[in-house]
């Protein structure tokens, strides 16, 4: 069976802030309000694609991931969360994986702590979140994310930590904890299978580069080095991915 490692937000699911011109299904609520959607086409595809193993790979924390209401329906075995730091198996954290994450990240901890302190000083009026020792993020409301990233880049050891701007969010991550490394770690536990990956943002590039086939979003397409990268022509990325997967199955590629 082929495996699709897929980012979630803006790849398979979409925020309530985005206008979707296609029929959609609510798949997440927050504080009693509709938070995220899938297109009806993508939802139906995921419900019927029993020939494909789908493993979400997301920067979402465990709590944020489990808010998605179709988790058990579509992603019923594995999920990689915290940008690769944690593996969930049947909804339960894999302790062996998490211990390995701590070992991989340990050389970055001092530098990451320093980066978090400097970020806190630069952005005194922002709320910083530290869900795990190897990651910190903030949604910048009063500062320009790229300006903050540029300034912090001058002050920290970029051989130990990665700094990323994703919309209004700014991330500090231990440099060994990436989505690409997570796929490599996951596949060491498996037999040889065809791997596919899909993602729309900077944090997804590492996993798009290591899979057999890649579905990059348009904004990062040229940054992806995978020779088997596939461009979606659909207005909604998830629908394009699903249609291409069906075509690849019919042609016997996967």
PDB file of C-alpha atoms in Angstrom:
ATOM      1  CA  UNK A   1       0.000   0.000   0.000  1.00  0.00           C
ATOM      2  CA  UNK A   2       1.243   3.502  -0.819  1.00  0.00           C
ATOM      3  CA  UNK A   3       1.544   6.122   1.916  1.00  0.00           C
ATOM      4  CA  UNK A   4       0.561   9.778   1.614  1.00  0.00           C
ATOM      5  CA  UNK A   5       2.277  11.989   4.194  1.00  0.00           C
ATOM      6  CA  UNK A   6       0.249  15.171   4.161  1.00  0.00           C
ATOM      7  CA  UNK A   7       0.276  18.523   5.851  1.00  0.00           C
ATOM      8  CA  UNK A   8      -3.186  19.498   7.073  1.00  0.00           C
ATOM      9  CA  UNK A   9      -3.841  23.247   7.261  1.00  0.00           C
ATOM     10  CA  UNK A  10      -4.137  24.796   3.789  1.00  0.00           C
ATOM     11  CA  UNK A  11      -3.326  21.425   2.215  1.00  0.00           C
ATOM     12  CA  UNK A  12      -6.169  19.056   3.153  1.00  0.00           C
ATOM     13  CA  UNK A  13      -8.196  21.383   5.379  1.00  0.00           C
ATOM     14  CA  UNK A  14      -8.964  25.093   5.232  1.00  0.00           C
ATOM     15  CA  UNK A  15      -9.647  27.779   7.786  1.00  0.00           C
ATOM     16  CA  UNK A  16     -13.023  29.454   8.138  1.00  0.00           C
ATOM     17  CA  UNK A  17     -11.240  32.639   7.031  1.00  0.00           C
ATOM     18  CA  UNK A  18     -10.775  31.250   3.520  1.00  0.00           C
ATOM     19  CA  UNK A  19     -13.567  31.456   0.991  1.00  0.00           C
ATOM     20  CA  UNK A  20     -14.204  28.087  -0.654  1.00  0.00           C
ATOM     21  CA  UNK A  21     -16.343  28.256  -3.772  1.00  0.00           C
ATOM     22  CA  UNK A  22     -16.987  24.502  -3.633  1.00  0.00           C
ATOM     23  CA  UNK A  23     -19.317  22.469  -1.392  1.00  0.00           C
ATOM     24  CA  UNK A  24     -17.622  21.897   1.950  1.00  0.00           C
ATOM     25  CA  UNK A  25     -17.849  19.918   5.178  1.00  0.00           C
ATOM     26  CA  UNK A  26     -17.138  21.343   8.636  1.00  0.00           C
ATOM     27  CA  UNK A  27     -14.437  19.241  10.308  1.00  0.00           C
ATOM     28  CA  UNK A  28     -13.369  21.385  13.264  1.00  0.00           C
ATOM     29  CA  UNK A  29     -15.003  23.620  15.861  1.00  0.00           C
ATOM     30  CA  UNK A  30     -13.275  25.946  18.328  1.00  0.00           C
ATOM     31  CA  UNK A  31     -15.125  27.545  21.221  1.00  0.00           C
ATOM     32  CA  UNK A  32     -18.385  26.434  19.642  1.00  0.00           C
ATOM     33  CA  UNK A  33     -17.620  28.116  16.310  1.00  0.00           C
ATOM     34  CA  UNK A  34     -16.855  26.564  12.930  1.00  0.00           C
ATOM     35  CA  UNK A  35     -13.087  26.605  12.549  1.00  0.00           C
ATOM     36  CA  UNK A  36     -12.016  24.442   9.589  1.00  0.00           C
ATOM     37  CA  UNK A  37     -13.463  22.756   6.519  1.00  0.00           C
ATOM     38  CA  UNK A  38     -12.729  20.179   3.848  1.00  0.00           C
ATOM     39  CA  UNK A  39     -14.176  20.365   0.392  1.00  0.00           C
ATOM     40  CA  UNK A  40     -16.895  17.777  -0.156  1.00  0.00           C
ATOM     41  CA  UNK A  41     -14.789  16.224  -2.924  1.00  0.00           C
ATOM     42  CA  UNK A  42     -11.749  15.767  -0.672  1.00  0.00           C
ATOM     43  CA  UNK A  43     -13.912  14.477   2.163  1.00  0.00           C
ATOM     44  CA  UNK A  44     -15.535  11.875  -0.095  1.00  0.00           C
ATOM     45  CA  UNK A  45     -12.168  10.853  -1.542  1.00  0.00           C
ATOM     46  CA  UNK A  46     -10.637  10.282   1.894  1.00  0.00           C
ATOM     47  CA  UNK A  47     -13.709   8.292   2.933  1.00  0.00           C
ATOM     48  CA  UNK A  48     -13.334   5.898  -0.010  1.00  0.00           C
ATOM     49  CA  UNK A  49      -9.553   5.645  -0.575  1.00  0.00           C
ATOM     50  CA  UNK A  50      -9.018   2.367   1.283  1.00  0.00           C
ATOM     51  CA  UNK A  51      -6.098   1.624  -1.078  1.00  0.00           C
ATOM     52  CA  UNK A  52      -4.071   4.516   0.362  1.00  0.00           C
ATOM     53  CA  UNK A  53      -2.578   4.933   3.825  1.00  0.00           C
ATOM     54  CA  UNK A  54      -2.785   8.598   4.886  1.00  0.00           C
ATOM     55  CA  UNK A  55      -0.491   9.892   7.616  1.00  0.00           C
ATOM     56  CA  UNK A  56      -0.981  13.539   8.663  1.00  0.00           C
ATOM     57  CA  UNK A  57       2.276  15.400   9.297  1.00  0.00           C
ATOM     58  CA  UNK A  58       1.506  18.684  11.010  1.00  0.00           C
ATOM     59  CA  UNK A  59       2.938  21.393  13.236  1.00  0.00           C
ATOM     60  CA  UNK A  60      -0.258  21.175  15.264  1.00  0.00           C
ATOM     61  CA  UNK A  61       0.109  20.048  18.863  1.00  0.00           C
ATOM     62  CA  UNK A  62      -1.698  16.920  20.055  1.00  0.00           C
ATOM     63  CA  UNK A  63      -4.526  19.064  21.452  1.00  0.00           C
ATOM     64  CA  UNK A  64      -4.887  21.052  18.233  1.00  0.00           C
ATOM     65  CA  UNK A  65      -4.768  17.911  16.103  1.00  0.00           C
ATOM     66  CA  UNK A  66      -7.403  16.031  18.089  1.00  0.00           C
ATOM     67  CA  UNK A  67      -9.842  18.917  17.609  1.00  0.00           C
ATOM     68  CA  UNK A  68     -10.236  17.741  14.009  1.00  0.00           C
ATOM     69  CA  UNK A  69     -13.473  15.786  14.091  1.00  0.00           C
ATOM     70  CA  UNK A  70     -12.728  13.330  11.279  1.00  0.00           C
ATOM     71  CA  UNK A  71      -9.422  12.120  12.746  1.00  0.00           C
ATOM     72  CA  UNK A  72     -10.720   8.651  13.603  1.00  0.00           C
ATOM     73  CA  UNK A  73     -12.586   8.364  10.304  1.00  0.00           C
ATOM     74  CA  UNK A  74      -9.722   9.221   7.943  1.00  0.00           C
ATOM     75  CA  UNK A  75      -6.470   9.089   9.938  1.00  0.00           C
ATOM     76  CA  UNK A  76      -7.273   6.106  12.099  1.00  0.00           C
ATOM     77  CA  UNK A  77      -3.809   4.673  12.724  1.00  0.00           C
ATOM     78  CA  UNK A  78      -0.913   7.131  12.609  1.00  0.00           C
ATOM     79  CA  UNK A  79      -0.367  10.863  12.888  1.00  0.00           C
ATOM     80  CA  UNK A  80       2.861  12.835  13.170  1.00  0.00           C
ATOM     81  CA  UNK A  81       2.385  16.069  15.126  1.00  0.00           C
ATOM     82  CA  UNK A  82       4.527  18.870  16.621  1.00  0.00           C
ATOM     83  CA  UNK A  83       6.413  19.198  13.312  1.00  0.00           C
ATOM     84  CA  UNK A  84       7.647  15.617  13.575  1.00  0.00           C
ATOM     85  CA  UNK A  85       8.358  15.527  17.292  1.00  0.00           C
ATOM     86  CA  UNK A  86       5.550  13.161  18.241  1.00  0.00           C
ATOM     87  CA  UNK A  87       4.007  10.081  16.661  1.00  0.00           C
ATOM     88  CA  UNK A  88       0.462   9.125  17.603  1.00  0.00           C
ATOM     89  CA  UNK A  89      -0.528   5.489  17.162  1.00  0.00           C
ATOM     90  CA  UNK A  90      -4.265   4.910  17.505  1.00  0.00           C
ATOM     91  CA  UNK A  91      -4.396   8.325  19.168  1.00  0.00           C
ATOM     92  CA  UNK A  92      -1.766   7.451  21.795  1.00  0.00           C
ATOM     93  CA  UNK A  93       1.693   8.996  21.947  1.00  0.00           C
ATOM     94  CA  UNK A  94       4.470   6.596  20.948  1.00  0.00           C
ATOM     95  CA  UNK A  95       6.894   6.926  23.865  1.00  0.00           C
ATOM     96  CA  UNK A  96       9.832   5.403  21.997  1.00  0.00           C
ATOM     97  CA  UNK A  97       9.444   7.992  19.225  1.00  0.00           C
ATOM     98  CA  UNK A  98       9.231  10.844  21.753  1.00  0.00           C
ATOM     99  CA  UNK A  99      12.379   9.677  23.565  1.00  0.00           C
ATOM    100  CA  UNK A 100      14.219   9.562  20.259  1.00  0.00           C
ATOM    101  CA  UNK A 101      13.002  13.103  19.523  1.00  0.00           C
ATOM    102  CA  UNK A 102      14.506  14.340  22.787  1.00  0.00           C
ATOM    103  CA  UNK A 103      17.845  12.748  21.892  1.00  0.00           C
ATOM    104  CA  UNK A 104      17.820  14.241  18.386  1.00  0.00           C
ATOM    105  CA  UNK A 105      16.961  17.710  19.706  1.00  0.00           C
ATOM    106  CA  UNK A 106      19.219  17.839  22.766  1.00  0.00           C
ATOM    107  CA  UNK A 107      22.095  19.641  21.030  1.00  0.00           C
ATOM    108  CA  UNK A 108      19.704  22.481  20.168  1.00  0.00           C
ATOM    109  CA  UNK A 109      18.150  23.065  23.575  1.00  0.00           C
ATOM    110  CA  UNK A 110      20.556  25.708  24.903  1.00  0.00           C
ATOM    111  CA  UNK A 111      20.427  27.668  21.673  1.00  0.00           C
ATOM    112  CA  UNK A 112      16.669  27.313  21.435  1.00  0.00           C
ATOM    113  CA  UNK A 113      16.269  28.577  25.001  1.00  0.00           C
ATOM    114  CA  UNK A 114      18.428  31.573  24.117  1.00  0.00           C
ATOM    115  CA  UNK A 115      16.356  32.210  20.976  1.00  0.00           C
ATOM    116  CA  UNK A 116      13.102  32.072  22.942  1.00  0.00           C
ATOM    117  CA  UNK A 117      14.455  34.576  25.487  1.00  0.00           C
ATOM    118  CA  UNK A 118      15.554  36.930  22.723  1.00  0.00           C
ATOM    119  CA  UNK A 119      12.169  36.594  20.995  1.00  0.00           C
ATOM    120  CA  UNK A 120      10.428  37.364  24.263  1.00  0.00           C
ATOM    121  CA  UNK A 121      12.532  40.530  24.582  1.00  0.00           C
ATOM    122  CA  UNK A 122      11.904  41.582  20.973  1.00  0.00           C
ATOM    123  CA  UNK A 123       8.156  40.957  21.237  1.00  0.00           C
ATOM    124  CA  UNK A 124       7.288  41.814  24.834  1.00  0.00           C
ATOM    125  CA  UNK A 125       3.631  42.381  23.984  1.00  0.00           C
ATOM    126  CA  UNK A 126       3.124  39.041  22.195  1.00  0.00           C
ATOM    127  CA  UNK A 127       2.097  35.672  23.648  1.00  0.00           C
ATOM    128  CA  UNK A 128       4.662  32.918  23.199  1.00  0.00           C
ATOM    129  CA  UNK A 129       3.641  29.265  23.215  1.00  0.00           C
ATOM    130  CA  UNK A 130       6.084  26.504  24.190  1.00  0.00           C
ATOM    131  CA  UNK A 131       4.141  23.242  23.794  1.00  0.00           C
ATOM    132  CA  UNK A 132       7.353  21.186  23.701  1.00  0.00           C
ATOM    133  CA  UNK A 133      10.949  21.819  24.687  1.00  0.00           C
ATOM    134  CA  UNK A 134      12.005  21.626  21.026  1.00  0.00           C
ATOM    135  CA  UNK A 135       9.473  24.124  19.648  1.00  0.00           C
ATOM    136  CA  UNK A 136       8.120  27.587  20.305  1.00  0.00           C
ATOM    137  CA  UNK A 137       5.680  29.660  18.286  1.00  0.00           C
ATOM    138  CA  UNK A 138       3.757  32.890  18.468  1.00  0.00           C
ATOM    139  CA  UNK A 139       1.056  34.533  16.392  1.00  0.00           C
ATOM    140  CA  UNK A 140       2.420  38.028  15.921  1.00  0.00           C
ATOM    141  CA  UNK A 141      -0.289  40.671  16.238  1.00  0.00           C
ATOM    142  CA  UNK A 142       1.839  43.777  16.788  1.00  0.00           C
ATOM    143  CA  UNK A 143       5.019  42.992  14.860  1.00  0.00           C
ATOM    144  CA  UNK A 144       5.934  42.135  11.294  1.00  0.00           C
ATOM    145  CA  UNK A 145       6.831  38.421  11.302  1.00  0.00           C
ATOM    146  CA  UNK A 146       9.531  38.711   8.637  1.00  0.00           C
ATOM    147  CA  UNK A 147      11.189  41.648  10.392  1.00  0.00           C
ATOM    148  CA  UNK A 148      11.233  39.665  13.644  1.00  0.00           C
ATOM    149  CA  UNK A 149      12.706  36.663  11.824  1.00  0.00           C
ATOM    150  CA  UNK A 150      15.393  38.771  10.153  1.00  0.00           C
ATOM    151  CA  UNK A 151      16.409  40.390  13.428  1.00  0.00           C
ATOM    152  CA  UNK A 152      16.475  37.166  15.407  1.00  0.00           C
ATOM    153  CA  UNK A 153      18.471  35.464  12.649  1.00  0.00           C
ATOM    154  CA  UNK A 154      21.338  37.858  13.441  1.00  0.00           C
ATOM    155  CA  UNK A 155      21.323  36.906  17.113  1.00  0.00           C
ATOM    156  CA  UNK A 156      21.059  33.106  17.256  1.00  0.00           C
ATOM    157  CA  UNK A 157      22.986  30.074  16.047  1.00  0.00           C
ATOM    158  CA  UNK A 158      21.151  28.957  12.915  1.00  0.00           C
ATOM    159  CA  UNK A 159      23.100  25.713  12.846  1.00  0.00           C
ATOM    160  CA  UNK A 160      21.129  24.657  15.939  1.00  0.00           C
ATOM    161  CA  UNK A 161      17.669  26.163  15.456  1.00  0.00           C
ATOM    162  CA  UNK A 162      15.365  26.878  12.527  1.00  0.00           C
ATOM    163  CA  UNK A 163      13.333  30.082  12.308  1.00  0.00           C
ATOM    164  CA  UNK A 164      10.237  30.096  10.128  1.00  0.00           C
ATOM    165  CA  UNK A 165       7.508  32.565   9.197  1.00  0.00           C
ATOM    166  CA  UNK A 166       4.143  30.997   8.341  1.00  0.00           C
ATOM    167  CA  UNK A 167       1.593  33.721   7.719  1.00  0.00           C
ATOM    168  CA  UNK A 168       1.394  35.678  10.962  1.00  0.00           C
ATOM    169  CA  UNK A 169       2.946  32.844  12.939  1.00  0.00           C
ATOM    170  CA  UNK A 170       6.609  32.677  13.810  1.00  0.00           C
ATOM    171  CA  UNK A 171       8.282  29.398  14.782  1.00  0.00           C
ATOM    172  CA  UNK A 172      11.528  28.502  16.546  1.00  0.00           C
ATOM    173  CA  UNK A 173      12.354  24.800  16.151  1.00  0.00           C
ATOM    174  CA  UNK A 174      15.223  22.492  17.000  1.00  0.00           C
ATOM    175  CA  UNK A 175      16.833  21.924  13.618  1.00  0.00           C
ATOM    176  CA  UNK A 176      16.696  18.107  13.806  1.00  0.00           C
ATOM    177  CA  UNK A 177      12.921  18.122  14.302  1.00  0.00           C
ATOM    178  CA  UNK A 178      11.592  18.462  10.777  1.00  0.00           C
ATOM    179  CA  UNK A 179       8.846  16.844   8.781  1.00  0.00           C
ATOM    180  CA  UNK A 180      11.413  15.341   6.406  1.00  0.00           C
ATOM    181  CA  UNK A 181      13.293  13.671   9.241  1.00  0.00           C
ATOM    182  CA  UNK A 182       9.980  12.428  10.617  1.00  0.00           C
ATOM    183  CA  UNK A 183       9.183  10.637   7.344  1.00  0.00           C
ATOM    184  CA  UNK A 184      12.631   9.026   7.339  1.00  0.00           C
ATOM    185  CA  UNK A 185      12.144   7.874  10.938  1.00  0.00           C
ATOM    186  CA  UNK A 186       8.682   6.522  10.176  1.00  0.00           C
ATOM    187  CA  UNK A 187       9.790   4.586   7.108  1.00  0.00           C
ATOM    188  CA  UNK A 188      12.557   2.827   9.069  1.00  0.00           C
ATOM    189  CA  UNK A 189       9.712   0.996  10.806  1.00  0.00           C
ATOM    190  CA  UNK A 190       8.040  -0.068   7.573  1.00  0.00           C
ATOM    191  CA  UNK A 191       8.567  -2.342   4.625  1.00  0.00           C
ATOM    192  CA  UNK A 192       9.492  -0.605   1.359  1.00  0.00           C
ATOM    193  CA  UNK A 193       6.419   1.287   0.127  1.00  0.00           C
ATOM    194  CA  UNK A 194       5.783   4.077  -2.343  1.00  0.00           C
ATOM    195  CA  UNK A 195       5.777   7.374  -0.452  1.00  0.00           C
ATOM    196  CA  UNK A 196       3.973  10.544  -1.450  1.00  0.00           C
ATOM    197  CA  UNK A 197       3.934  13.865   0.353  1.00  0.00           C
ATOM    198  CA  UNK A 198       1.818  16.997   0.127  1.00  0.00           C
ATOM    199  CA  UNK A 199       2.223  20.422   1.644  1.00  0.00           C
ATOM    200  CA  UNK A 200       1.839  24.112   0.958  1.00  0.00           C
ATOM    201  CA  UNK A 201       4.415  25.830   3.185  1.00  0.00           C
ATOM    202  CA  UNK A 202       8.076  26.274   4.064  1.00  0.00           C
ATOM    203  CA  UNK A 203       7.878  23.733   6.879  1.00  0.00           C
ATOM    204  CA  UNK A 204       6.731  21.098   4.368  1.00  0.00           C
ATOM    205  CA  UNK A 205       9.686  21.350   1.974  1.00  0.00           C
ATOM    206  CA  UNK A 206      11.843  18.832   3.820  1.00  0.00           C
ATOM    207  CA  UNK A 207       9.196  16.110   3.556  1.00  0.00           C
ATOM    208  CA  UNK A 208       8.344  16.998  -0.038  1.00  0.00           C
ATOM    209  CA  UNK A 209      11.987  16.484  -0.956  1.00  0.00           C
ATOM    210  CA  UNK A 210      12.357  13.011   0.603  1.00  0.00           C
ATOM    211  CA  UNK A 211       9.198  11.288  -0.699  1.00  0.00           C
ATOM    212  CA  UNK A 212       9.012   9.337  -3.948  1.00  0.00           C
ATOM    213  CA  UNK A 213       6.409  11.797  -5.272  1.00  0.00           C
ATOM    214  CA  UNK A 214       5.595  15.294  -4.034  1.00  0.00           C
ATOM    215  CA  UNK A 215       2.600  17.624  -4.261  1.00  0.00           C
ATOM    216  CA  UNK A 216       3.924  21.103  -3.389  1.00  0.00           C
ATOM    217  CA  UNK A 217       1.691  24.139  -3.121  1.00  0.00           C
ATOM    218  CA  UNK A 218       2.182  26.802  -5.791  1.00  0.00           C
ATOM    219  CA  UNK A 219       4.043  29.216  -3.499  1.00  0.00           C
ATOM    220  CA  UNK A 220       6.813  26.732  -2.721  1.00  0.00           C
ATOM    221  CA  UNK A 221       6.781  24.681  -5.921  1.00  0.00           C
ATOM    222  CA  UNK A 222      10.096  26.026  -7.232  1.00  0.00           C
ATOM    223  CA  UNK A 223      11.770  25.543  -3.830  1.00  0.00           C
ATOM    224  CA  UNK A 224      11.149  21.784  -3.891  1.00  0.00           C
ATOM    225  CA  UNK A 225      13.986  19.725  -5.383  1.00  0.00           C
ATOM    226  CA  UNK A 226      12.082  16.440  -5.748  1.00  0.00           C
ATOM    227  CA  UNK A 227      12.308  15.426  -9.410  1.00  0.00           C
ATOM    228  CA  UNK A 228       8.857  13.819  -9.122  1.00  0.00           C
ATOM    229  CA  UNK A 229       7.036  16.947  -8.004  1.00  0.00           C
ATOM    230  CA  UNK A 230       3.523  17.323  -9.359  1.00  0.00           C
ATOM    231  CA  UNK A 231       1.684  20.598  -9.842  1.00  0.00           C
ATOM    232  CA  UNK A 232      -2.027  20.852  -9.092  1.00  0.00           C
ATOM    233  CA  UNK A 233      -4.084  22.848 -11.560  1.00  0.00           C
ATOM    234  CA  UNK A 234      -7.140  22.920  -9.272  1.00  0.00           C
ATOM    235  CA  UNK A 235      -8.171  26.110  -7.492  1.00  0.00           C
ATOM    236  CA  UNK A 236      -8.330  24.136  -4.244  1.00  0.00           C
ATOM    237  CA  UNK A 237      -5.124  22.220  -3.613  1.00  0.00           C
ATOM    238  CA  UNK A 238      -6.690  19.262  -1.802  1.00  0.00           C
ATOM    239  CA  UNK A 239      -9.021  18.477  -4.710  1.00  0.00           C
ATOM    240  CA  UNK A 240      -6.110  18.560  -7.130  1.00  0.00           C
ATOM    241  CA  UNK A 241      -4.116  16.158  -4.954  1.00  0.00           C
ATOM    242  CA  UNK A 242      -7.040  13.733  -4.740  1.00  0.00           C
ATOM    243  CA  UNK A 243      -7.625  13.779  -8.495  1.00  0.00           C
ATOM    244  CA  UNK A 244      -3.934  13.215  -9.217  1.00  0.00           C
ATOM    245  CA  UNK A 245      -3.832  10.308  -6.751  1.00  0.00           C
ATOM    246  CA  UNK A 246      -6.797   8.682  -8.515  1.00  0.00           C
ATOM    247  CA  UNK A 247      -5.051   9.125 -11.869  1.00  0.00           C
ATOM    248  CA  UNK A 248      -1.807   7.649 -10.522  1.00  0.00           C
ATOM    249  CA  UNK A 249      -3.714   4.645  -9.192  1.00  0.00           C
ATOM    250  CA  UNK A 250      -5.455   4.074 -12.541  1.00  0.00           C
ATOM    251  CA  UNK A 251      -2.090   4.210 -14.337  1.00  0.00           C
ATOM    252  CA  UNK A 252      -0.575   1.719 -11.894  1.00  0.00           C
ATOM    253  CA  UNK A 253       1.997   4.158 -10.524  1.00  0.00           C
ATOM    254  CA  UNK A 254       0.781   3.663  -6.958  1.00  0.00           C
TER     255      UNK A 254
END
